[in-house]
Short mmCIF file of C-alpha atoms and ligand atoms in Angstrom, two decimals:
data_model
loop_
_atom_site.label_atom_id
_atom_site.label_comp_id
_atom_site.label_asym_id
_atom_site.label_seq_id
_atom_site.Cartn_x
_atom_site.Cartn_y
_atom_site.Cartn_z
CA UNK V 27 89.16 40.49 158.76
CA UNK V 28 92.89 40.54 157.81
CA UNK V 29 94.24 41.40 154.48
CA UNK V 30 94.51 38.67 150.99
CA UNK V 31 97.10 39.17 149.81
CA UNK V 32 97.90 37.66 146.22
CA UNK V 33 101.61 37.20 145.09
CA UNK V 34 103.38 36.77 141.76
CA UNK V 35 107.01 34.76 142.02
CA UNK V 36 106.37 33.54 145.43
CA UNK V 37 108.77 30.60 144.90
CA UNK V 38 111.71 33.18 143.80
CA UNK V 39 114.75 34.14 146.06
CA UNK V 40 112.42 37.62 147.22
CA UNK V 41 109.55 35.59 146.91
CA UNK V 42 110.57 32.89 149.56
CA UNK V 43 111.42 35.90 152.47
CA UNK V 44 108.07 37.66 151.59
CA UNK V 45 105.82 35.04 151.79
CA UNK V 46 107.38 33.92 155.32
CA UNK V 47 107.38 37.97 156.06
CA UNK V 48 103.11 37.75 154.92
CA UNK V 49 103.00 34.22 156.96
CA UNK V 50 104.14 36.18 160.29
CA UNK V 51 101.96 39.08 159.36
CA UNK V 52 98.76 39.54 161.79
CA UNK V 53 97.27 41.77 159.89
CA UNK V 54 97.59 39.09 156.50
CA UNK V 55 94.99 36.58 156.94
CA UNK V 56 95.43 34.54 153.49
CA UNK V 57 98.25 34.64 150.67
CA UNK V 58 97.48 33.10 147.61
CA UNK V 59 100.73 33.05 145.38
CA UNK V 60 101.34 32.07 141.48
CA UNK V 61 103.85 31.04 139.76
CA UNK V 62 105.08 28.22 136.95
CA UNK V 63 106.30 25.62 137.95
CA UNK V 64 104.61 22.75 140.46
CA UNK V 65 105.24 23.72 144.87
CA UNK V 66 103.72 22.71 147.70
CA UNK V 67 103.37 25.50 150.23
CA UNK V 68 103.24 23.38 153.08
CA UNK V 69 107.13 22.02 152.05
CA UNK V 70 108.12 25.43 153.70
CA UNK V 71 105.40 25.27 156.89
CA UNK V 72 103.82 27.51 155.26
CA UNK V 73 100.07 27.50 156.99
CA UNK V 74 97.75 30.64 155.41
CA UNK V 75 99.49 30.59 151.58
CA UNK V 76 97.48 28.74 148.79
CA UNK V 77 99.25 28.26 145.38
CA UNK V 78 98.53 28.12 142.31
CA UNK V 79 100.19 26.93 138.90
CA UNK V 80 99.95 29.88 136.17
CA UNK V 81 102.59 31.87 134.03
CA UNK V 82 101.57 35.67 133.93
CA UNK V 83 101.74 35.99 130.55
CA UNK V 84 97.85 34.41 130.79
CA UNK V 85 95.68 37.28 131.58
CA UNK V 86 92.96 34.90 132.65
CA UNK V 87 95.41 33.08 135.41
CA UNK V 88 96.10 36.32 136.71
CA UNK V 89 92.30 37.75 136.51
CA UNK V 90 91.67 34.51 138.62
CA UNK V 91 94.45 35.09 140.81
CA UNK V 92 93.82 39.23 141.98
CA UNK V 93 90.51 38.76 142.16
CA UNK V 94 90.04 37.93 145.62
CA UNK V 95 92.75 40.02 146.68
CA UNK V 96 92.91 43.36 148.52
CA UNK V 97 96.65 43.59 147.41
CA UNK V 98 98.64 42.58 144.78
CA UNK V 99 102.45 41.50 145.31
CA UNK V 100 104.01 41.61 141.82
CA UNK V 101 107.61 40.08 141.89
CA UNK V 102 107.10 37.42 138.82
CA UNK V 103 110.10 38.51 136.53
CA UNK V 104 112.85 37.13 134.27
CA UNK V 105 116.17 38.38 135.79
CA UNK V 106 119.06 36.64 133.62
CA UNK V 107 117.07 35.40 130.67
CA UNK V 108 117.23 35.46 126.48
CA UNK V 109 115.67 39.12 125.41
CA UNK V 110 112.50 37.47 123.92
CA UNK V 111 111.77 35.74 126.94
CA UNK V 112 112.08 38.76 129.55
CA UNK V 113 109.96 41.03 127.14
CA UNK V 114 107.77 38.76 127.17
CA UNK V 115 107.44 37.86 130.76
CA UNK V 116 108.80 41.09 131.95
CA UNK V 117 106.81 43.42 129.93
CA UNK V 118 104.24 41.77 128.90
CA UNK V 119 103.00 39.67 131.56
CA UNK V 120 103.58 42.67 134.09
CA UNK V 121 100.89 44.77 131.85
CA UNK V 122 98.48 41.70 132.39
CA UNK V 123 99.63 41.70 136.37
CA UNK V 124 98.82 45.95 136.03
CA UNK V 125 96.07 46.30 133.94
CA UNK V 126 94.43 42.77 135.92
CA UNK V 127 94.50 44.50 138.90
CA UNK V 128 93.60 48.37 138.12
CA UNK V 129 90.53 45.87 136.34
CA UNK V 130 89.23 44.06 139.78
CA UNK V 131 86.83 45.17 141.87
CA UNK V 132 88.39 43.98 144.92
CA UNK V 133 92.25 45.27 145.48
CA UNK V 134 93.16 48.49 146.41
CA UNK V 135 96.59 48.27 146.93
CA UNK V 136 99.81 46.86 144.09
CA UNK V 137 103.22 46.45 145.59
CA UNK V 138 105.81 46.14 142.87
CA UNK V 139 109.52 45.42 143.28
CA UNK V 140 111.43 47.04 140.78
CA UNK V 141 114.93 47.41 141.34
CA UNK V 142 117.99 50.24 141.50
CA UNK V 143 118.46 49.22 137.60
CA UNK V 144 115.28 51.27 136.51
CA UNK V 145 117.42 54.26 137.74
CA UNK V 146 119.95 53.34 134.33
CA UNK V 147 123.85 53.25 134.79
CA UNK V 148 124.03 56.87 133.57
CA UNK V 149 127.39 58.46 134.33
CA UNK V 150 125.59 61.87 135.73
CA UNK V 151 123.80 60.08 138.21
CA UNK V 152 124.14 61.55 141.25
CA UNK V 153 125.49 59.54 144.28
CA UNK V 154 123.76 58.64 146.37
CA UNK V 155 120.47 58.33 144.19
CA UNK V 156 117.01 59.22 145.36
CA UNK V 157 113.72 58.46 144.43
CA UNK V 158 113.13 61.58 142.80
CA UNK V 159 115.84 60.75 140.16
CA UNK V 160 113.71 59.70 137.34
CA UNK V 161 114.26 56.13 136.40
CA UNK V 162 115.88 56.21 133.11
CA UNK V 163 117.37 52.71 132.26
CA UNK V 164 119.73 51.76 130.12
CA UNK V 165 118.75 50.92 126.63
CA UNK V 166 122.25 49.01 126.61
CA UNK V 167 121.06 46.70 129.19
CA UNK V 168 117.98 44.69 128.73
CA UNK V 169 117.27 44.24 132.22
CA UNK V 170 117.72 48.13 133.43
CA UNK V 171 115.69 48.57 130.39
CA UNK V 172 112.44 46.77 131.20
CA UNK V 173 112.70 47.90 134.64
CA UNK V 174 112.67 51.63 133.75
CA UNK V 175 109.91 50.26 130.91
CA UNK V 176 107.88 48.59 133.77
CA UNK V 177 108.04 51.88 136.26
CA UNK V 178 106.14 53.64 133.16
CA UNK V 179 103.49 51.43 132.35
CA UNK V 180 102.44 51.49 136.05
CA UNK V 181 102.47 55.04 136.22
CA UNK V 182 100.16 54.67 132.96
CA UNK V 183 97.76 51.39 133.89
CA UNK V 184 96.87 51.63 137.75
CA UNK V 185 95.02 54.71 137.99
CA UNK V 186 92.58 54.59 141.57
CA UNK V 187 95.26 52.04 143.11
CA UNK V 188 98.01 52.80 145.98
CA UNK V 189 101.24 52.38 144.40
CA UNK V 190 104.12 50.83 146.46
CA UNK V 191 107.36 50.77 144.15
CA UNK V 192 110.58 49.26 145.24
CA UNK V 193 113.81 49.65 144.29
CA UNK V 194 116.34 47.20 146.03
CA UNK V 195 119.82 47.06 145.07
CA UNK V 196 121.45 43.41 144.45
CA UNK V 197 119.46 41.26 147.13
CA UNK V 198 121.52 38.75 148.80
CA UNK V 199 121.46 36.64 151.84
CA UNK V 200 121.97 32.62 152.71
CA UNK V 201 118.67 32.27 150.39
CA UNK V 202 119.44 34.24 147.53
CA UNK V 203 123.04 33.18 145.42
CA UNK V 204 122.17 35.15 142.41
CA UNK V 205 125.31 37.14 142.38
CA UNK V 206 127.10 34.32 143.06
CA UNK V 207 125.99 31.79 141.02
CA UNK V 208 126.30 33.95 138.07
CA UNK V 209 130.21 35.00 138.55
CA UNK V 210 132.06 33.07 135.68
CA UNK V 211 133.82 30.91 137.98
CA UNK V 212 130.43 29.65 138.88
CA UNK V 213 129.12 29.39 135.48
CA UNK V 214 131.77 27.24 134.25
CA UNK V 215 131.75 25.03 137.55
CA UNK V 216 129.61 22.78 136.17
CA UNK V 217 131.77 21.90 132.64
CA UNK V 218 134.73 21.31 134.85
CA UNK V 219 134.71 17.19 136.10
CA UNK V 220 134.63 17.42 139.52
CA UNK V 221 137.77 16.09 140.66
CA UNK V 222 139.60 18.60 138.66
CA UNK V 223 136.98 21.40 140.45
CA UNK V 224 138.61 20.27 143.76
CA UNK V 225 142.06 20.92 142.61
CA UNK V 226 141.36 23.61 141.51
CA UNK V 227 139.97 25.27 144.25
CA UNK V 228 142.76 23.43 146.58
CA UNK V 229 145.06 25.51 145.10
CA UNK V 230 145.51 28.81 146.35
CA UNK V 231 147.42 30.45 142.84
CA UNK V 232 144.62 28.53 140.82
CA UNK V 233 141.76 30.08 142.91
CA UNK V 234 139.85 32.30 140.49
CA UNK V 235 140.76 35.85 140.10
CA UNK V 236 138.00 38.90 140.00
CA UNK V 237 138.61 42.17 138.19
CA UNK V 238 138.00 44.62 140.55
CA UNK V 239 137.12 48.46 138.82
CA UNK V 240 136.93 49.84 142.13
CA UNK V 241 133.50 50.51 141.42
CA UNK V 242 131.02 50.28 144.67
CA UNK V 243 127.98 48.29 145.00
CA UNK V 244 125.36 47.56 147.79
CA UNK V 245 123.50 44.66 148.97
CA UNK V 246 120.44 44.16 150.82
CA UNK V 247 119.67 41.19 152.95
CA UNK V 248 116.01 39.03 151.52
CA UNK V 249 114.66 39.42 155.05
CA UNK V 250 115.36 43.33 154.91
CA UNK V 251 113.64 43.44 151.42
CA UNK V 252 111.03 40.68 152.60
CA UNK V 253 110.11 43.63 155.59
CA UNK V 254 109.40 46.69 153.45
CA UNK V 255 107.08 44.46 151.59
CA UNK V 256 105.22 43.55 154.07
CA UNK V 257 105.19 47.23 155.43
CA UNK V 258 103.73 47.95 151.77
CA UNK V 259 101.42 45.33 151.61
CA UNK V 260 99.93 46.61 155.18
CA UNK V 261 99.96 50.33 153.76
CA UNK V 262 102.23 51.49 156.38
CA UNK V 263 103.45 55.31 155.02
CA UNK V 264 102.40 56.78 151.72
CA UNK V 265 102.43 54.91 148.72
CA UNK V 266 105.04 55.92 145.98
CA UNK V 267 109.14 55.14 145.09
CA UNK V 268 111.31 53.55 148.15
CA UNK V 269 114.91 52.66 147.41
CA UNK V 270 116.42 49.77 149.40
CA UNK V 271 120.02 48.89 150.36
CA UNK V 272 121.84 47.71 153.47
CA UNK V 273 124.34 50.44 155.38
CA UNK V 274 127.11 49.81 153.97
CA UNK V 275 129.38 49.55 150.33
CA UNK V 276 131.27 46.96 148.63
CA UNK V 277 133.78 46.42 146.05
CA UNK V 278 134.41 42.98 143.91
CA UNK V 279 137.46 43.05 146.34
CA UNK V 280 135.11 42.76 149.04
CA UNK V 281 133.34 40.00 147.48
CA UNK V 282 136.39 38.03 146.30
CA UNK V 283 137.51 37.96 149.81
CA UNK V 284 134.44 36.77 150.60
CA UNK V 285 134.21 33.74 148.69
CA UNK V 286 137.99 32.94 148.80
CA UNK V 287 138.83 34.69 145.41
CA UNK V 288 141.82 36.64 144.82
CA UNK V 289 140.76 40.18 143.10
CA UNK V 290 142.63 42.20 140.56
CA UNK V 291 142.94 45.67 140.19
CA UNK V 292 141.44 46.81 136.74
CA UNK V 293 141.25 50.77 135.61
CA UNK V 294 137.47 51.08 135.25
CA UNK V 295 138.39 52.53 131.18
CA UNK V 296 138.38 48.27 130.99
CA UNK V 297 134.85 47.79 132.18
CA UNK V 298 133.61 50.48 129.77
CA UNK V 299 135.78 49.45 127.11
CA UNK V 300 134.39 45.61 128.03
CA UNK V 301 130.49 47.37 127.96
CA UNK V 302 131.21 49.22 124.44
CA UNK V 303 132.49 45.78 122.95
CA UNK V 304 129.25 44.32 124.36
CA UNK V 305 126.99 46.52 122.62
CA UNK V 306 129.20 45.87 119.22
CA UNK V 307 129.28 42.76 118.83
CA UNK V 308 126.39 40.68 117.67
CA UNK V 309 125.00 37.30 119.10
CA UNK V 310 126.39 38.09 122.44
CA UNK V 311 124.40 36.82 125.29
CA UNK V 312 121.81 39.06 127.22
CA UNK V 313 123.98 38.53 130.30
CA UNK V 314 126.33 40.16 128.98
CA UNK V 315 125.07 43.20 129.31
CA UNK V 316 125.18 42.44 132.73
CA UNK V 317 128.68 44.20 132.25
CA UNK V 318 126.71 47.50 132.61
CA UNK V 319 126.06 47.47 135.49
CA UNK V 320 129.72 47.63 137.04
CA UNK V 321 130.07 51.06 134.67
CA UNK V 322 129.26 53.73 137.50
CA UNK V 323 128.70 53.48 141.72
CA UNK V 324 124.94 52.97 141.76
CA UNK V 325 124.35 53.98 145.37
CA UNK V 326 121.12 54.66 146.86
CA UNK V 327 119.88 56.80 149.42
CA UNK V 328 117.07 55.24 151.80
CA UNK V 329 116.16 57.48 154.25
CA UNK V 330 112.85 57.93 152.83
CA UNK V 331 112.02 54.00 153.45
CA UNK V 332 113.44 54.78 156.72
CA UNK V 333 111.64 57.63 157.51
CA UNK V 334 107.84 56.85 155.55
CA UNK V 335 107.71 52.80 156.17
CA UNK V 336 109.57 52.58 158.87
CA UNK V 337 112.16 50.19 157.52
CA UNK V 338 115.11 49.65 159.68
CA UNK V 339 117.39 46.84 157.76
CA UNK V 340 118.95 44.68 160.62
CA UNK V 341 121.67 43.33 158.31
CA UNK V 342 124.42 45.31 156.90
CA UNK V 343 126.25 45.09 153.59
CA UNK V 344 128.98 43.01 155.31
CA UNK V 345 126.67 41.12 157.19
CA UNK V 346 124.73 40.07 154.46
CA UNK V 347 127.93 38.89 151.67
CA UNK V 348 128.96 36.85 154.11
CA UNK V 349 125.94 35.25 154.97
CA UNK V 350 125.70 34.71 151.01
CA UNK V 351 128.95 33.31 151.00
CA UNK V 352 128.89 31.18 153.78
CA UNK V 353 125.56 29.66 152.27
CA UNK V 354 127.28 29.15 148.87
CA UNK V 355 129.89 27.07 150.54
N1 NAP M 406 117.32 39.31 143.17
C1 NAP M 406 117.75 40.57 143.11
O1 NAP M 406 118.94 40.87 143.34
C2 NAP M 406 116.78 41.70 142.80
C3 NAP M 406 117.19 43.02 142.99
C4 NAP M 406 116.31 44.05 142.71
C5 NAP M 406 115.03 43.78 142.25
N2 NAP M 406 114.65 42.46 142.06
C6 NAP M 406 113.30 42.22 141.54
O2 NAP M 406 112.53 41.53 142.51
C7 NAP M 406 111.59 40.66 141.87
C8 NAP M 406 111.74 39.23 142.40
O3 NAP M 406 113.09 38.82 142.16
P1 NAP M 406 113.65 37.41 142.64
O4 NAP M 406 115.09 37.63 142.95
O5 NAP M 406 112.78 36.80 143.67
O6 NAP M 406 113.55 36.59 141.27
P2 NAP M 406 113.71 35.01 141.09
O7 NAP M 406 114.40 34.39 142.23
O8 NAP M 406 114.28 34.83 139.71
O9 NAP M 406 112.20 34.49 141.10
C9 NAP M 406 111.31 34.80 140.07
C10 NAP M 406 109.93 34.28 140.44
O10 NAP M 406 109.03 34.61 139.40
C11 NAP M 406 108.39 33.39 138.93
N3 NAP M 406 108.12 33.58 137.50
C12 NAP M 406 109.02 33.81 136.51
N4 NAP M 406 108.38 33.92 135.34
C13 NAP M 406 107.06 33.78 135.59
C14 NAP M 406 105.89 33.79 134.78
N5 NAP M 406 105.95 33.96 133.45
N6 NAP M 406 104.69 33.62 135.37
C15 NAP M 406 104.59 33.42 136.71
N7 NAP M 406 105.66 33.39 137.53
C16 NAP M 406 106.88 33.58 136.97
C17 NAP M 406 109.40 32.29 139.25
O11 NAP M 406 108.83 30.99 139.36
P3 NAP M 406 108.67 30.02 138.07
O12 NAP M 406 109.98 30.07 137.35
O13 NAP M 406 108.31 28.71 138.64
O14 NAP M 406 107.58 30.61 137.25
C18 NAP M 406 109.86 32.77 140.63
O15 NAP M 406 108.87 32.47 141.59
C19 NAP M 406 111.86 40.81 140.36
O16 NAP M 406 111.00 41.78 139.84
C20 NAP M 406 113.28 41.32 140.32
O17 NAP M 406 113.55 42.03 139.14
C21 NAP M 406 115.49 41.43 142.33
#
């Protein structure tokens, strides 16, 4: 008998590459996935995945939903939302995914994806970071925050379970935009009549400009991301931390390039200047604090999901901003 799997955010941009990771899985015989809003599983060919409708923040939708499982996938989670509605998804509807399946009789195994943000954009972080930096967040930054939040409560609620945490850096790929979608070029796309848009972006001094710190970043492809999972899920290595990230850095000059921006060179004093006017002003948006992250190089080392899973990511930084980019297109 292979393994059931259950999943929370199956319909998100990991979510997507996971479940078609699980699908090609021999040793996963059923997924059963939950999330909010209405999808059919068979829209994607998908052939062993049930879903069903249910927001996490009901403890009895996800009693339901772990109970037949022998491992728990928790992804469900408010990335760019207001603060009330990622504590309240992101704190506590993770406790009800934790404490739901430390309850069950049946799994044995949680995977969790928390991210290189639980680490905290601390400027005596050492680079590259390893799992046995202790994730601090960033009370500045909501998201970085809750991640850091969420790495506690599991260390507190899932006694008697194997514990698979990871940590990718930005995930990208033709099937997950995130980064790009949320650059404030993209943002105001949609205010600007369309027309207009395609004058704009006709013209090569009008193409929009990114400030560029200098600071570097990583990336890591969904299918690379949507493979350690799946070596989780199976148990493959010892269950603990795993950082993930492509080989490879990048700058915003990279990515400007990339999507036919022009970049800028900014000292990175601006970004922390930018970051310290964040956290004065009131009534600023939670993305905002988004700004954080560009503070400090937040550069993992993964040679322990190298060496304990056996992940090998096939796409590299490069590879995969393109790929993004192209997709955006
Ligand atoms: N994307 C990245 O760059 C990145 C990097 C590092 C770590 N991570 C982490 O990886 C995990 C998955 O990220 P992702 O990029 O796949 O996110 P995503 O694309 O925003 O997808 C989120 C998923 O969670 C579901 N969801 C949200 N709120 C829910 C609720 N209350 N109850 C049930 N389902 C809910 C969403 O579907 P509905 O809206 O229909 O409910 C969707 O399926 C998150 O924990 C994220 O923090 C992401």
């Amino acid at each position: 008998m292979g393994l059931t799997v259950a999943v929370t955010g199956p319909t998100g941009e990991i979510g997507t590459a996971a479940v078609r990771a699980l699908e090609d899985d021999d040793r996963v015989e059923r997924i059963v996935g939950m999330a909010r809003r209405p999808f059919d599983p068979a829209s994607r060919g998908w052939k062993k995945t049930a879903y069903h409708q249910g927001d996490i923040q009901d403890r009895s939708a996800v009693d339901a939903l772990v109970a037949e499982a022998d491992v728990v996938v928790h992804l469900a989670f408010i990335i760019l939302g207001s603060h009330k509605e990622s504590e309240r998804v992101n704190l506590a509807g993770t406790r009800n995914v934790f404490e739901a399946t430390q309850a069950a009789e049946r799994p044995s195994r949680l995977v969790y994806t928390s991210s290189v943000a639980a680490y905290g954009y601390h400027a005596d972080n050492p680079v590259p970071l390893t799992e046995d930096v202790p994730p601090r967040g960033s009370d500045a930054h909501y998201y970085s925050a809750q991640k850091a939040a969420c790495e506690k409560l599991l260390a507190e609620t899932t006694e008697g379970l194997d514990v698979y945490v990871l940590r990718p850096c930005i995930v990208a790929g033709p099937e997950a935009t995130v980064l790009l979608r949320n650059l404030p070029w993209e943002q105001a796309a949609p205010y600007v009549p369309d027309p207009l848009r395609r004058l704009l972006g006709a013209v090569p001094g009008l193409r929009p400009v990114l400030p560029d710190p200098g600071v570097r970043f990583q990336l890591v492809h969904h299918d690379d991301v949507a493979a350690a999972l799946a070596a989780a899920v199976a148990g493959d290595g010892p269950p603990g931390a795993y950082n993930l990230a492509a080989d490879g850095e990048l700058t915003i000059g990279d990515l400007a390039r990339a999507i036919g921006a022009y970049s800028i060179p900014v000292p990175s004093d601006v970004v922390t200047v930018t970051a310290g006017l964040v956290d004065l002003l009131p009534l600023m948006p939670s993305q905002a604090e988004w700004i954080h992250a560009a503070r400090h190089p937040m550069i993992m080392d993964t040679a322990k999901a190298r060496r304990d899973l056996g992940w090998s990511p096939r796409h590299t930084a490069h590879q995969t901003l393109k790929a993004m980019a192209q997709a955006r297109r």
